[in-house]
Short mmCIF file of C-alpha atoms in Angstrom, two decimals:
data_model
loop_
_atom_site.label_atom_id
_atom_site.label_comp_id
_atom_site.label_asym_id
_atom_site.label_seq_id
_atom_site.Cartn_x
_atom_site.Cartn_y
_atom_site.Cartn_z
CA UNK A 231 30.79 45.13 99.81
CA UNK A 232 33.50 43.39 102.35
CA UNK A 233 35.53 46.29 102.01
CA UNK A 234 32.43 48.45 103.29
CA UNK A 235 32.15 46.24 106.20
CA UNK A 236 35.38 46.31 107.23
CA UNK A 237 35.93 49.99 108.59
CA UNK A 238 32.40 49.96 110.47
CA UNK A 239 33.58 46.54 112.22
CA UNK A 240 36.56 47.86 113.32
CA UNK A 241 34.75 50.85 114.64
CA UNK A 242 32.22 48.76 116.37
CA UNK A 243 35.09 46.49 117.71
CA UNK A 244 37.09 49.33 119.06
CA UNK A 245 33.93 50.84 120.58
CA UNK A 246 33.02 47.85 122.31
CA UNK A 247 36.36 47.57 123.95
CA UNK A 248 36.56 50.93 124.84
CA UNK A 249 33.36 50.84 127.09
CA UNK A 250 33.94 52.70 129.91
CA UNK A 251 32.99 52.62 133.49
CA UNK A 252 30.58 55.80 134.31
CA UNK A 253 34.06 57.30 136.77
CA UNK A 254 36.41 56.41 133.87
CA UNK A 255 33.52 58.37 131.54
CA UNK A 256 33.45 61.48 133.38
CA UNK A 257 37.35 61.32 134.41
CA UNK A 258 37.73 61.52 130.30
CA UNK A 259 35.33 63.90 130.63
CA UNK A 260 37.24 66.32 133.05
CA UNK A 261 40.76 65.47 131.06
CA UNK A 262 39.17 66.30 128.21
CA UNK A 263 37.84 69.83 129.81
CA UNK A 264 41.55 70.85 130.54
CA UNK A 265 42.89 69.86 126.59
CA UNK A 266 42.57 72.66 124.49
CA UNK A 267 41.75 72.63 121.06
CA UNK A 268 45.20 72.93 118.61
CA UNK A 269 42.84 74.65 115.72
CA UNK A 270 40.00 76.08 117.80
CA UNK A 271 40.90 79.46 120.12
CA UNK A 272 40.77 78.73 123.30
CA UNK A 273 38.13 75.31 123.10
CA UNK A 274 38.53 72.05 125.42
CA UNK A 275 38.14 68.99 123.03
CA UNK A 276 35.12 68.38 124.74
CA UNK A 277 33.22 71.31 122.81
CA UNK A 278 35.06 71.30 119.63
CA UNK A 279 33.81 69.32 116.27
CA UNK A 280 36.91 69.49 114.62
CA UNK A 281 38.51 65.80 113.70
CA UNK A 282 41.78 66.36 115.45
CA UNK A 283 39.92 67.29 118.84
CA UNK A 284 37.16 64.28 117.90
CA UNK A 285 40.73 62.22 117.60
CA UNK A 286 42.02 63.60 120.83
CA UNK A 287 39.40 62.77 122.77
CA UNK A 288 39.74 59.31 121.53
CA UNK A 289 43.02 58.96 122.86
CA UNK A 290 42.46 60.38 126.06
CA UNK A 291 39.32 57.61 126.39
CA UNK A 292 41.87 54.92 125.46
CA UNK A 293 44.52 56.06 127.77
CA UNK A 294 42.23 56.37 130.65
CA UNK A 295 41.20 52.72 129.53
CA UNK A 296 44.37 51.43 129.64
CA UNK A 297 44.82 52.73 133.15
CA UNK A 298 47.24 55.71 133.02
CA UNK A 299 47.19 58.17 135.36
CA UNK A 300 46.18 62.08 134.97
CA UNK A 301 49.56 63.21 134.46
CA UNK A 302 51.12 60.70 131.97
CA UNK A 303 47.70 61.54 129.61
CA UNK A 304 48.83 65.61 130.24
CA UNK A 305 52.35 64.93 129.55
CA UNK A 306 51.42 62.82 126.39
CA UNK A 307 49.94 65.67 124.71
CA UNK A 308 52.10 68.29 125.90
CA UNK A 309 54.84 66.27 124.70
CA UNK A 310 52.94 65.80 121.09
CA UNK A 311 51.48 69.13 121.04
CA UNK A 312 53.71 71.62 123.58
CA UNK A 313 51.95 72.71 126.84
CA UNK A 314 49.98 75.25 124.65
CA UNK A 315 47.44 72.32 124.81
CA UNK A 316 47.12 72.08 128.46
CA UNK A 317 44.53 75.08 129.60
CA UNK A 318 45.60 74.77 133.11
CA UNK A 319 49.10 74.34 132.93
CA UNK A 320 51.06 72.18 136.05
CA UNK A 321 51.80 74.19 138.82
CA UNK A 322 55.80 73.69 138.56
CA UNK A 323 58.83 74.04 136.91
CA UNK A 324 59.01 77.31 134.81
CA UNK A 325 55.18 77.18 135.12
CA UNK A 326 55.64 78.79 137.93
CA UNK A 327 56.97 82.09 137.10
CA UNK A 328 54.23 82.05 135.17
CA UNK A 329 51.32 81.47 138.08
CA UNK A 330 53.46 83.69 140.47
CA UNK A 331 54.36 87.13 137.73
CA UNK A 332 50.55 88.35 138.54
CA UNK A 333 50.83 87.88 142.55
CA UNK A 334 54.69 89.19 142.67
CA UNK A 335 53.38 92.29 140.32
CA UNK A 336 50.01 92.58 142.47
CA UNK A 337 52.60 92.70 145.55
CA UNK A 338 55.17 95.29 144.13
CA UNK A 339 52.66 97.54 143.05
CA UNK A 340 50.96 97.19 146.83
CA UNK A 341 54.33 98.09 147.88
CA UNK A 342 55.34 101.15 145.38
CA UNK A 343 51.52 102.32 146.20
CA UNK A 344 51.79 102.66 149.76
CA UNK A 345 55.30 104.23 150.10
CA UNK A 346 53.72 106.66 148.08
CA UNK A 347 51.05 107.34 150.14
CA UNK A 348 53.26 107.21 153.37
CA UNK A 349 55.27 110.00 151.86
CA UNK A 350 52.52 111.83 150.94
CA UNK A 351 51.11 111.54 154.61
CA UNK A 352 53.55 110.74 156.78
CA UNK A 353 52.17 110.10 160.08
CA UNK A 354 55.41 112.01 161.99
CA UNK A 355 54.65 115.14 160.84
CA UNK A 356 52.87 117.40 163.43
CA UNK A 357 49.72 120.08 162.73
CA UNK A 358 50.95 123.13 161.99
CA UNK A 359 52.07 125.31 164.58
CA UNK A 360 49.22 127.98 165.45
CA UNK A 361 50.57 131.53 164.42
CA UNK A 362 48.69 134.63 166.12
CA UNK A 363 47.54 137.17 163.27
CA UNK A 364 49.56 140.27 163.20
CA UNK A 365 47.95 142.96 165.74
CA UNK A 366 45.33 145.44 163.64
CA UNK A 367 44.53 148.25 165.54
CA UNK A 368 41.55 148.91 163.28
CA UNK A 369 40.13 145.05 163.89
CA UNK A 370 40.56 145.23 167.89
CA UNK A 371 38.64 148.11 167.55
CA UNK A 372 35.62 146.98 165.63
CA UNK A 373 35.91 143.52 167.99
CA UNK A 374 35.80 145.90 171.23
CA UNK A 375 32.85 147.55 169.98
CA UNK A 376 30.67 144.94 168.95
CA UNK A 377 30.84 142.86 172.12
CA UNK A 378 28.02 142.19 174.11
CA UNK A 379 27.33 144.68 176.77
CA UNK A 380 27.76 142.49 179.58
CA UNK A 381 31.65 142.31 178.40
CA UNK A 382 31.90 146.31 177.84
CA UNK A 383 31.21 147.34 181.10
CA UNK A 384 34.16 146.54 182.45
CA UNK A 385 36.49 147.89 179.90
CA UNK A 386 35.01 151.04 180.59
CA UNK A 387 33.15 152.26 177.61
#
């Protein structure tokens, strides 16, 4: 029966000094939001049941209770699990080829897109010069005789 005892005392001992402010709660809270999951796809620790997430968030709550700061709790885990556990990885470093690829492809393609379009249109060229249609005897006659009569008085007809 004291061996019983034992683990729910040290649970309820650890508990008690892990009682956190409400800030330090919902700071845990937000850490916790950006910590994936190792087993679950794609799930912060905060919404998976799993043990190692229930055991993750644990450490987070102690770390943030011992007073460490945002990024030593981030580099913890990516150090113990890779950065494949952060879900918004830092902004620097080789990170950053990563965050800039989609602009720097978004910006080429811009780029390939329009000179494509310039050469398609290219605002230099001039209209078309204006050619006169070949004379037809047979179509200046047919236009001389159906204009008004006004007009073909003075030609004479």
């Amino acid at each position: 029966m004291k061996h019983r005892l034992l683990p729910v005392f040290c649970g309820l001992l650890l508990s008690a000094a892990l009682a956190l402010t409400p800030e330090q709660e919902a700071r845990t809270e937000r850490l916790g939001n950006n910590l994936r999951c190792p087993i679950c796809t794609g799930l912060p620790i905060t919404e998976s049941t799993n043990d190692l997430s229930v055991q993750m968030l644990r450490e987070v709550r102690q770390q943030v209770a011992a007073g460490r700061g945002d990024r030593e709790i981030y580099a913890y885990f990516a150090a113990r699990y890779g950065n494949f556990v952060l879900l918004d990885p830092p902004k620097e470093g080789s990170n950053l080829l990563l965050w800039g690829a989609p602009l720097a492809a978004l910006a080429v393609g811009g780029a390939v897109l329009g000179r494509f379009l310039h050469r398609r249109h290219p605002a230099d060229e001039a209209a078309p010069p204006v050619t006169e249609e070949p004379f037809d005897p047979y179509l200046a006659e047919v236009q001389r005789k159906t204009r008004p009569d006004d007009l073909r008085e003075g030609d004479g007809a």
